[in-house]
Coordinates of C-alpha atoms and ligand atoms in Angstrom, one line a residue:
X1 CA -0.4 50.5 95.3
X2 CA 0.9 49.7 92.0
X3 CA -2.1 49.1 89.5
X4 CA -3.5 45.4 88.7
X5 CA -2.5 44.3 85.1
X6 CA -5.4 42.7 82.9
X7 CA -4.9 40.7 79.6
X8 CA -7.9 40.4 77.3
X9 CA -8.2 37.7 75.3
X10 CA -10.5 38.8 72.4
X11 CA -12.3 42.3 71.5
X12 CA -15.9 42.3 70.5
X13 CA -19.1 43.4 71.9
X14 CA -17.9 42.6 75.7
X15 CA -14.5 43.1 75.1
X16 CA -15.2 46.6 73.5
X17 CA -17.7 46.9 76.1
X18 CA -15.3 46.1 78.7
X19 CA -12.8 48.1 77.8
X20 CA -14.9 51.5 77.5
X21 CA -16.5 50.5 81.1
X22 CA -13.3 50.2 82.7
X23 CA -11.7 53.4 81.3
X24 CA -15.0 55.6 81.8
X25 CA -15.4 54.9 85.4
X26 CA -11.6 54.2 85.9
X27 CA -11.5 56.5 89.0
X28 CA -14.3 55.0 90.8
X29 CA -13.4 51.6 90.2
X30 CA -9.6 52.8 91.7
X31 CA -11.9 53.9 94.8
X32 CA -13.7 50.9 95.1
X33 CA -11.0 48.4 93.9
X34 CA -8.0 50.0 96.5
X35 CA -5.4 49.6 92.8
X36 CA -6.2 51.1 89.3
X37 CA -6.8 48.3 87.3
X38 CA -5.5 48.8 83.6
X39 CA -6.1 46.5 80.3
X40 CA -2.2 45.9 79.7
X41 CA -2.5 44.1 76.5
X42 CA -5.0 42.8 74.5
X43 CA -5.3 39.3 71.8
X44 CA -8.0 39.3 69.1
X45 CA -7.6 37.5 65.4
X46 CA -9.3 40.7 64.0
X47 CA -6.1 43.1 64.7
X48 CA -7.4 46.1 62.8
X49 CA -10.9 45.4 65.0
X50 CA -9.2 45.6 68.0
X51 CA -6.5 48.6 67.2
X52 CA -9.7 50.8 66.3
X53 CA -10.5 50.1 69.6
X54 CA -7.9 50.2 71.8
X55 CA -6.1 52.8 70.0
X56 CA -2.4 52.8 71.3
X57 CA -3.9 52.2 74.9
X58 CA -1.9 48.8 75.1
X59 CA 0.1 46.8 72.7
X60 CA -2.7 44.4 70.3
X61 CA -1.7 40.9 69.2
X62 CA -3.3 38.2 67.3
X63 CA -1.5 35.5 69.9
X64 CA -3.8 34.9 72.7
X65 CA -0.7 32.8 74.2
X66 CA 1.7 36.0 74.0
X67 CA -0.6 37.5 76.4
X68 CA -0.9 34.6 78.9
X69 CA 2.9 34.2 79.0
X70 CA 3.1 38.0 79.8
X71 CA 4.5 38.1 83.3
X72 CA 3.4 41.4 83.9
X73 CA -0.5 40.4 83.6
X74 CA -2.3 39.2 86.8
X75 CA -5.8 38.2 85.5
X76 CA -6.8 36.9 82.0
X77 CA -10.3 37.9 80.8
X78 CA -11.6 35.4 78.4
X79 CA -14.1 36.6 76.0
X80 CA -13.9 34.8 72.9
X81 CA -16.6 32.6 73.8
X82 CA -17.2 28.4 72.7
X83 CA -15.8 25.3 74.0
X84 CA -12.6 24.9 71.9
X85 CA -9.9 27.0 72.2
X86 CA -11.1 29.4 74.6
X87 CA -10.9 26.3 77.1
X88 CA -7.2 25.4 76.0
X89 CA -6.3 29.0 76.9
X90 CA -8.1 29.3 80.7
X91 CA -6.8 25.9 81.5
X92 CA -3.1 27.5 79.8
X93 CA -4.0 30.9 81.8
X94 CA -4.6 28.8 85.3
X95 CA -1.5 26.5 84.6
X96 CA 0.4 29.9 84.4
X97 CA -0.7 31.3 87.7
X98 CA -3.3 33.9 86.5
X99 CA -6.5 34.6 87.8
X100 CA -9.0 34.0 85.3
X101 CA -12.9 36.0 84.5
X102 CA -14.9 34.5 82.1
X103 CA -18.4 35.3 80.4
X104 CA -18.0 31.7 78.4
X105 CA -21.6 30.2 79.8
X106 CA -21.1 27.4 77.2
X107 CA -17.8 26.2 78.7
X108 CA -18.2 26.7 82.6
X109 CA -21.8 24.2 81.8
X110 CA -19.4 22.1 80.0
X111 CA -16.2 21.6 81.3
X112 CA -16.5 23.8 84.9
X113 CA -15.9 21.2 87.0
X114 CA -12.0 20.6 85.3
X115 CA -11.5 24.0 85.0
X116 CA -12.7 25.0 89.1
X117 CA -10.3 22.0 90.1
X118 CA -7.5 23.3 88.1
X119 CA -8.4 26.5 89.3
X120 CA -8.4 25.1 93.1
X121 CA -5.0 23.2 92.6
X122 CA -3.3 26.5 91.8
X123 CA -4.9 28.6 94.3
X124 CA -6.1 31.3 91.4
X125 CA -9.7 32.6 91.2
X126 CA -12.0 32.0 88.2
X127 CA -14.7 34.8 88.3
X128 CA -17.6 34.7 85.8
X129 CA -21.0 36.7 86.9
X130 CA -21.1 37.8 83.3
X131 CA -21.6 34.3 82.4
X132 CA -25.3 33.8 83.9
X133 CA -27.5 36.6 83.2
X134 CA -25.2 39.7 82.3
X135 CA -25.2 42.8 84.0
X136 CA -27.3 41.3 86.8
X137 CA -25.6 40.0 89.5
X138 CA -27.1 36.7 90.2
X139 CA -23.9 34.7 91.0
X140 CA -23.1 36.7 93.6
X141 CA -26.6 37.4 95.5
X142 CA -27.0 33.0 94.7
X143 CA -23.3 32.3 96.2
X144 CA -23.2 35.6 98.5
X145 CA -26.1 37.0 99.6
X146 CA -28.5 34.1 99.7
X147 CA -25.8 32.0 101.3
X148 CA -28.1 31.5 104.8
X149 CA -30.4 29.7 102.7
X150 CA -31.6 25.9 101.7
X151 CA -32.4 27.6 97.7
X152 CA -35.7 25.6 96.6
X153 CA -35.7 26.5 93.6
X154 CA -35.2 28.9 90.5
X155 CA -36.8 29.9 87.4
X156 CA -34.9 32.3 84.9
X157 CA -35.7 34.1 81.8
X158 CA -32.1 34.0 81.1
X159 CA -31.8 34.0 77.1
X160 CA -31.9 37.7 76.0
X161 CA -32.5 36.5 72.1
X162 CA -35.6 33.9 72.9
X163 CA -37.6 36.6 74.9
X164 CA -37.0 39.4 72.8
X165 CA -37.9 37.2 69.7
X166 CA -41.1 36.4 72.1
X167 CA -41.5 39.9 72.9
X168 CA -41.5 41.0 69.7
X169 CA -43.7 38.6 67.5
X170 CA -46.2 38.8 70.5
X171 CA -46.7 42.8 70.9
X172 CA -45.3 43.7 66.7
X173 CA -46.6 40.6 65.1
X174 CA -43.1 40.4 63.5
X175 CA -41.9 37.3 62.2
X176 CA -38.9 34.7 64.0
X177 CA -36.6 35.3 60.8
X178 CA -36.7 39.1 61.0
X179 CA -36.5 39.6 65.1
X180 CA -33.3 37.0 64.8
X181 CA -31.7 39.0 63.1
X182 CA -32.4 42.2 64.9
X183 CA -30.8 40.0 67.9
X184 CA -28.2 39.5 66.2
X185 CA -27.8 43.1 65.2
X186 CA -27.8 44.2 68.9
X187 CA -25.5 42.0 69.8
X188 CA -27.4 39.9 71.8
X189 CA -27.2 36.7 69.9
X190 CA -24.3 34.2 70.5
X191 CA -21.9 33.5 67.5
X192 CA -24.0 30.3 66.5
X193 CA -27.6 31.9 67.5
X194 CA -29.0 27.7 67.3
X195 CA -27.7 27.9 70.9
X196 CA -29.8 30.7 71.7
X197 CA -33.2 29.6 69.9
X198 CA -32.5 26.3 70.6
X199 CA -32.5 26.8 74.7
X200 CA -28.9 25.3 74.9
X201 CA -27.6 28.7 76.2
X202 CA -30.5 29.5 78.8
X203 CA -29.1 25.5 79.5
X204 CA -25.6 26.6 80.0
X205 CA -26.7 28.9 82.4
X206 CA -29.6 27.3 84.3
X207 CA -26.9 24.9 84.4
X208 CA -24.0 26.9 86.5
X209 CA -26.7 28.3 88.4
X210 CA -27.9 24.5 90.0
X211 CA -24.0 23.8 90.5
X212 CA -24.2 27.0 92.8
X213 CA -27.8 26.9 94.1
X214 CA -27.6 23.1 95.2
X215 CA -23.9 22.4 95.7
X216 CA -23.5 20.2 92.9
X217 CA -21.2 19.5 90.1
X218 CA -22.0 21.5 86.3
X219 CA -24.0 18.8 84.8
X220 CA -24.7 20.5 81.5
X221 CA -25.4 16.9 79.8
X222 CA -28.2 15.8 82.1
X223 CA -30.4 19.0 81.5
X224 CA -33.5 18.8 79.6
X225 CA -33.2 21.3 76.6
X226 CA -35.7 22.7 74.5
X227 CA -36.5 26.0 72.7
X228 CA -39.1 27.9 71.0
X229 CA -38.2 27.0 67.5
X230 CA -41.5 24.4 67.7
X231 CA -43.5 26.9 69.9
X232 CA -47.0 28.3 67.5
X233 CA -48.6 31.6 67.3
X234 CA -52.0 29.9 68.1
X235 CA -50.4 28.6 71.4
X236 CA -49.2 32.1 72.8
X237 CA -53.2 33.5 71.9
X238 CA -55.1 31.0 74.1
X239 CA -52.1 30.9 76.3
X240 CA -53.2 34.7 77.0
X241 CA -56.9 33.6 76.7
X242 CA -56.2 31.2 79.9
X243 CA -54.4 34.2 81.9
X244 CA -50.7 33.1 81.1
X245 CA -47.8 34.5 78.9
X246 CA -45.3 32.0 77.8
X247 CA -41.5 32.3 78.3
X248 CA -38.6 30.4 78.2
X249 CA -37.6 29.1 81.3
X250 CA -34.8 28.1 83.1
X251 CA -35.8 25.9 85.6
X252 CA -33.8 24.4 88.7
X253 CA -35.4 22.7 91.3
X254 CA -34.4 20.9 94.6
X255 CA -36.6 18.0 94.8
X256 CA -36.3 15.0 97.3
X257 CA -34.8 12.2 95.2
X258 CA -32.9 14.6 93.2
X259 CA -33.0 18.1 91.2
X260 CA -34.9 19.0 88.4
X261 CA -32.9 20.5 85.5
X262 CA -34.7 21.9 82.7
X263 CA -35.5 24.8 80.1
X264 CA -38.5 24.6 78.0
X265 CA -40.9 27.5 77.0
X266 CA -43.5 27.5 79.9
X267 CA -46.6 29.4 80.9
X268 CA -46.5 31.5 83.9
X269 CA -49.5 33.0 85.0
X270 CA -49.9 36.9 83.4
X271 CA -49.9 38.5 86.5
X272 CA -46.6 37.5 88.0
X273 CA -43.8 39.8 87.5
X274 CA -41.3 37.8 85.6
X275 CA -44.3 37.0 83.1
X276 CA -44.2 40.8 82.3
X277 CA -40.5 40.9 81.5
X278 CA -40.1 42.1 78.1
X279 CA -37.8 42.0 75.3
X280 CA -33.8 41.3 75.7
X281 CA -34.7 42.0 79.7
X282 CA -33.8 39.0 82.3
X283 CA -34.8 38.2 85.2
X284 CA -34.8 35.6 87.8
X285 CA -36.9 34.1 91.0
X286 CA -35.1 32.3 93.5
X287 CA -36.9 30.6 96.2
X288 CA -35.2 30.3 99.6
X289 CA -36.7 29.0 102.9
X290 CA -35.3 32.3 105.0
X291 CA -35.7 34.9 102.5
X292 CA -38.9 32.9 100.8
X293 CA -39.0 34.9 96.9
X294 CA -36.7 37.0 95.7
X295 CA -36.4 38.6 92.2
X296 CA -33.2 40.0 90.1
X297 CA -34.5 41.5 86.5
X298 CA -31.5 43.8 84.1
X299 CA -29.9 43.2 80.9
X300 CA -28.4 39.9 80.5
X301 CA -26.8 40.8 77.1
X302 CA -25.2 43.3 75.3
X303 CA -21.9 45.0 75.2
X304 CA -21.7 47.5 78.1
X305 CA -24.5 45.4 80.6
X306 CA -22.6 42.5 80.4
X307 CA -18.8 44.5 80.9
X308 CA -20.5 45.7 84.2
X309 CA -20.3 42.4 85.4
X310 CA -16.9 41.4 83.7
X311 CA -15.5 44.8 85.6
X312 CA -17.3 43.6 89.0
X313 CA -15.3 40.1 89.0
X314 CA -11.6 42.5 88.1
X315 CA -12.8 44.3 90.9
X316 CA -13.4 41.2 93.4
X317 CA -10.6 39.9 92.5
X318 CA -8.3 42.7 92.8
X319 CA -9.8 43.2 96.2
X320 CA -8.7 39.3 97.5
X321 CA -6.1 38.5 95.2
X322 CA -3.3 39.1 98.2
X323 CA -5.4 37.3 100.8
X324 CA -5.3 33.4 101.7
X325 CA -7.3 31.3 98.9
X326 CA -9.2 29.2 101.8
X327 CA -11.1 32.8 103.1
X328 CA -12.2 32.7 99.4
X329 CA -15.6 32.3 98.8
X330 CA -15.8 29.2 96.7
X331 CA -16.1 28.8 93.0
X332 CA -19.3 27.3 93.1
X333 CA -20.3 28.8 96.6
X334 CA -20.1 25.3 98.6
X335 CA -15.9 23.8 99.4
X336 CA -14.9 21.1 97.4
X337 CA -15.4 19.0 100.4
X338 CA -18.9 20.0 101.1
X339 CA -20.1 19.5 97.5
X340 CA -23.6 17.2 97.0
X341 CA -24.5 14.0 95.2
X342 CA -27.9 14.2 94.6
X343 CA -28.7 13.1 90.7
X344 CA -30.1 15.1 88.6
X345 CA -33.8 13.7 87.4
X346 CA -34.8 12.2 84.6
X347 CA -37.7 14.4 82.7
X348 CA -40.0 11.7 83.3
X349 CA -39.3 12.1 87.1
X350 CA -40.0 16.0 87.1
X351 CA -43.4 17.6 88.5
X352 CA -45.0 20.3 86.7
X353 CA -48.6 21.3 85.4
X354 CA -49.3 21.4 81.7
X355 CA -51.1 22.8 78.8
X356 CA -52.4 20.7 76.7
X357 CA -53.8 21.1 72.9
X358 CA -56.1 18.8 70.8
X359 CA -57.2 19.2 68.1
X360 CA -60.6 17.1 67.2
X361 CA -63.0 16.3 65.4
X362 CA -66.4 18.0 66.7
X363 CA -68.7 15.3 67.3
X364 CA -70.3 14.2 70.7
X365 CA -67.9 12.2 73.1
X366 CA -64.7 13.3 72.7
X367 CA -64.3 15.1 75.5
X368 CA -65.6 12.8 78.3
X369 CA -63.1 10.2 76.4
X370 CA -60.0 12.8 77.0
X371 CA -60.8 13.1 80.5
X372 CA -61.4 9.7 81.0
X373 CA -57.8 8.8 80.0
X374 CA -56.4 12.0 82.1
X375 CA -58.6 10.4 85.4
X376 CA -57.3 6.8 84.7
X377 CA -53.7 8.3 84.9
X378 CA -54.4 10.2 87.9
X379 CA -54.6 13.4 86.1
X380 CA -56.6 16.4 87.7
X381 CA -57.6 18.9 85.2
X382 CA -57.6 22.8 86.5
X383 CA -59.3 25.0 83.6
X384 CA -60.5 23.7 79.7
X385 CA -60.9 25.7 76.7
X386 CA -63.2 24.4 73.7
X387 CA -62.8 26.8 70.5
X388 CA -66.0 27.2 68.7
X389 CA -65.7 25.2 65.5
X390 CA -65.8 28.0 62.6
X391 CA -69.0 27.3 60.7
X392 CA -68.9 24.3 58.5
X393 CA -65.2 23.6 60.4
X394 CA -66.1 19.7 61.8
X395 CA -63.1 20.1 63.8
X396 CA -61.7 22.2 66.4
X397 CA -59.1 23.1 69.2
X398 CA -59.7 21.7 72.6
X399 CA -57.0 23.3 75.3
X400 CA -56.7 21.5 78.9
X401 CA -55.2 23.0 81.5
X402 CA -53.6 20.3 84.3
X403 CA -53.0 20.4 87.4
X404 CA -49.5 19.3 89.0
X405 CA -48.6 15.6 88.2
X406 CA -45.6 13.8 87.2
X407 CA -44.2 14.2 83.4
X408 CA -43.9 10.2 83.2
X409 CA -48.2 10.2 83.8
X410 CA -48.2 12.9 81.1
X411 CA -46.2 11.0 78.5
X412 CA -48.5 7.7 79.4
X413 CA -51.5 9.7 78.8
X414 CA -51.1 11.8 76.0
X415 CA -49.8 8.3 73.8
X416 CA -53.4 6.9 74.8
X417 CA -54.7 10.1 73.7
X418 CA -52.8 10.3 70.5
X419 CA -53.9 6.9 69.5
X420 CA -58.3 8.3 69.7
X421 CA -59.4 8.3 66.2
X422 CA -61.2 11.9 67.1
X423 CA -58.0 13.1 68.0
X424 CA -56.9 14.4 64.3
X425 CA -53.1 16.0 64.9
X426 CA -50.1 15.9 66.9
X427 CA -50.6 17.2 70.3
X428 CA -49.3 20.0 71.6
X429 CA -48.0 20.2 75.2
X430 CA -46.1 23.1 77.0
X431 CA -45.5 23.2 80.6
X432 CA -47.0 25.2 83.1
X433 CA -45.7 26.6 86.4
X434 CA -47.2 28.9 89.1
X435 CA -44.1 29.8 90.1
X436 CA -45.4 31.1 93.9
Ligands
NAD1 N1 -22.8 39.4 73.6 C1 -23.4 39.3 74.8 O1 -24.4 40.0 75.1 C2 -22.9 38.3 75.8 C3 -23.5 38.3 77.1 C4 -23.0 37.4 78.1 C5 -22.0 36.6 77.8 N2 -21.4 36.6 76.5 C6 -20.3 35.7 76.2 O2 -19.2 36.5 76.1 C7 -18.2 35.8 75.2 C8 -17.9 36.8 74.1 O3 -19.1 37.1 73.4 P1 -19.1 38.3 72.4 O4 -20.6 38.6 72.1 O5 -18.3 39.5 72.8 O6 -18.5 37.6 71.1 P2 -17.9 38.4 69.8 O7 -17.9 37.4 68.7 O8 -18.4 39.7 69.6 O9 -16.3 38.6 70.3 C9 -15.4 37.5 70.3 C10 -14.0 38.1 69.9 O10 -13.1 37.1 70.0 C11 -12.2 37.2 68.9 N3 -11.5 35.9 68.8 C12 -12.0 34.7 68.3 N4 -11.1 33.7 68.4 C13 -10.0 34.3 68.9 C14 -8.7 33.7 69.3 N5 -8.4 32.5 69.1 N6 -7.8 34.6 69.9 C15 -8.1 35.9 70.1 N7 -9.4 36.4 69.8 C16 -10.2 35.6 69.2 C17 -13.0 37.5 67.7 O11 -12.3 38.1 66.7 C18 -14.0 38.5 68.4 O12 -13.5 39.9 68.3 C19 -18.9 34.5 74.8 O13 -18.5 33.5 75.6 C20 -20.4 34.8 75.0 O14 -21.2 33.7 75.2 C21 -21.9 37.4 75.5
HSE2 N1 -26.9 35.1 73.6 C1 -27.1 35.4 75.0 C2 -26.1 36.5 75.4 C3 -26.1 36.7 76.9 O1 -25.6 35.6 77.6 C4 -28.6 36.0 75.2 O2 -29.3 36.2 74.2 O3 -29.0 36.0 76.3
NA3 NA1 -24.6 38.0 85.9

């Protein structure tokens, strides 16, 4: 069978990446695929970049359009990344008939649910595992293999940048500034690294992953976002006094009235496994009623872990581009038809358990008035930690640990709090999940 034609629209760490993957293991992807499946030309602004590269493999271009109006080319990867023009050309490349695998997180959050239906309309397939997690193949065991279940819920480490800067200002004692950059060295960091430190990325993903996990539409605009750019040193020690380690989360959660949609860094007890997950590693927990907890860990960034999954969509869709779209497994696992409606919740709405830290002035009564406020809001408190006050210090660090309750009772509480006269600085407050 004559070989399936790729066009690459840009060349950098997972285009390279791409491109060595699928000519080292070209025969075994032929074997696996039923067609070789060759990079037939190849668009990236940096020409000289790309020809260093791709040597005289294919023909280069700077014209991302030249390769979308080639009529040899069945499937257009885009990896050029943002929302801008990188969404003009997969909209261009479905108008023209041409499959489509992405890795572009930030624009399936964004704009997925144009792109799937333009997608739909024109009977082509948009593929884009390498989008959510890398190398490990989350979309497919989500939309595939888990597909008997009612998902409860997930939790992701699924920023490779955040948890490596984590890992290594935890365990090195290196500083935020310096382990950036190393991210950015590696590769892992996206082209404006704010989206990464920021939790907008690990957003865009937690994102895609609800549309699939719940059957509802990408609603990259209702998730709560924050990253670890506020998170303190002093909050990851007694964090690890308490028994937890604190990552950044991705959180998606199936609750009655609606789904939680969130990414904040969060303490997970030090024992579970995804707690121990170190430095550009992902991994997530999915929570199913059949299967009850599963867990995927790999590399979710990177040049060659995240062509593995760019080469495992070619190869999908290689495999069904000649059969009838409706035996297709759905863009975002559920039909069109079948999609749900339920909102997504406003923070205030969400349940979780919290760390909270005070810092007051050491003097008699201070506690029993914190508690008092946390019992008047229905608060139950699980574990609290009282520094002892350096000598001559007449104020200290008092930690309290929370039990489940609703975010709105937290907010209530912690403004009564903020307004004691003991109570000397801004408090701090992280979430906590047991994730079990
Ligand atoms: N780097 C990773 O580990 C990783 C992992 C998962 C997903 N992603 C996603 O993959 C995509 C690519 O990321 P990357 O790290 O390879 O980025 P990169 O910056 O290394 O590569 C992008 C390439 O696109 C080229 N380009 C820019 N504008 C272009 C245009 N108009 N036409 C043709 N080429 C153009 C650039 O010259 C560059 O070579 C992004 O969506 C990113 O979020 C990256
Ligand atoms: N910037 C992303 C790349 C992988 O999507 C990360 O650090 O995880
Ligand atoms: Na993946």
């Amino acid at each position: 069978m004559k070989a399936i034609k790729v066009g690459l629209l840009g060349i950098g760490t997972v285009g390279g990446g791409t491109f060595q993957v699928l000519r080292r293991n070209q025969d075994e992807i032929r074997g696996r695929a039923g067609r070789a499946i060759e990079i037939a030309m190849v668009a990236d602004l940096d020409v000289e970049r790309a020809r260093a590269i791709v040597g005289d493999a294919c023909p280069v271009v700077t014209d991302a359009r030249q390769v979308i109006a080639n009529p040899e080319i069945d499937i257009v990867v885009e990896l050029i990344g943002g929302y801008g023009v990188a969404k003009t050309l997969v909209l261009e490349a479905i108008a023209a008939g041409k499959h489509v695998v992405t890795a572009n997180k930030a624009l399936l959050a964004v704009h997925g649910t144009e792109i799937f239906a333009a997608a739909h309309a024109k009977g082509v397939m948009v593929a884009f595992e390498a989008a959510v997690a890398g190398g490990i193949p989350i979309i497919k065991a989500l939309r595939e293999g888990l597909t008997a279940n009612r998902i409860e819920w997930i939790a992701g480490i699924i920023n490779g940048t955040t948890n490596f800067i984590l890992s290594e200002m935890r365990s090195k004692g290196l500083d935020f500034a310096t382990v950036l950059k190393e991210a950015q060295r590696l590769g892992y960091a996206e082209a404006d690294p704010t989206f990464d430190i920021e939790g907008v990325d690990a957003a865009h993903k937690a994102t895609i992953m609800s549309a699939i996990a719940f059957g509802i539409p990408v609603q990259f605009d209702k998730a709560h976002v924050e990253g670890i750019t506020q998170l303190q040193a002093a909050d990851i020690k007694y964090a690890e006094q308490l028994g937890y380690r604190i990552k950044l989360l991705g959180i998606a959660r199936r609750r009655d009235t609606g789904v939680e949609l969130r990414v904040h860094p969060t303490l997970i007890p030090a024992h579970r496994l995804i707690a121990n997950v170190e430095g550009a590693m992902n991994a997530v927990v999915v929570q199913g009623d059949a299967v009850g907890t599963t867990l995927y860990y790999g590399k979710g960034a990177g040049a060659e872990p995240t062509a593995s999954a760019v080469v495992a969509d070619l190869v999908d869709i290689t495999r069904l581009a000649t059969a009838d779209p409706e035996h297709r497994v759905p863009h975002l696992a559920f039909r069109p038809d079948a999609m749900s409606d339920l909102p997504i919740l406003p923070m205030e709405q969400v349940h979780s358990a919290y760390y909270l830290r005070l810092r007051v002035a050491d003097e008699a009564g201070v506690l029993s008035r914190i508690t008092t406020i946390l019992a008047e809001h229905d608060i139950s408190i699980d574990a609290v930690l009282q520094r002892e006050s350096a000598e001559g210090e007449r104020q200290t660090d008092l930690i309290i640990l929370t039990h489940d309750t609703q975010e709105r009772r937290v907010n209530q509480a912690l403004a009564q709090m903020q307004g004691l006269p003991s109570v000397l600085a801004p408090i701090v407050r992280l979430r906590k999940e047991e994730l079990a």
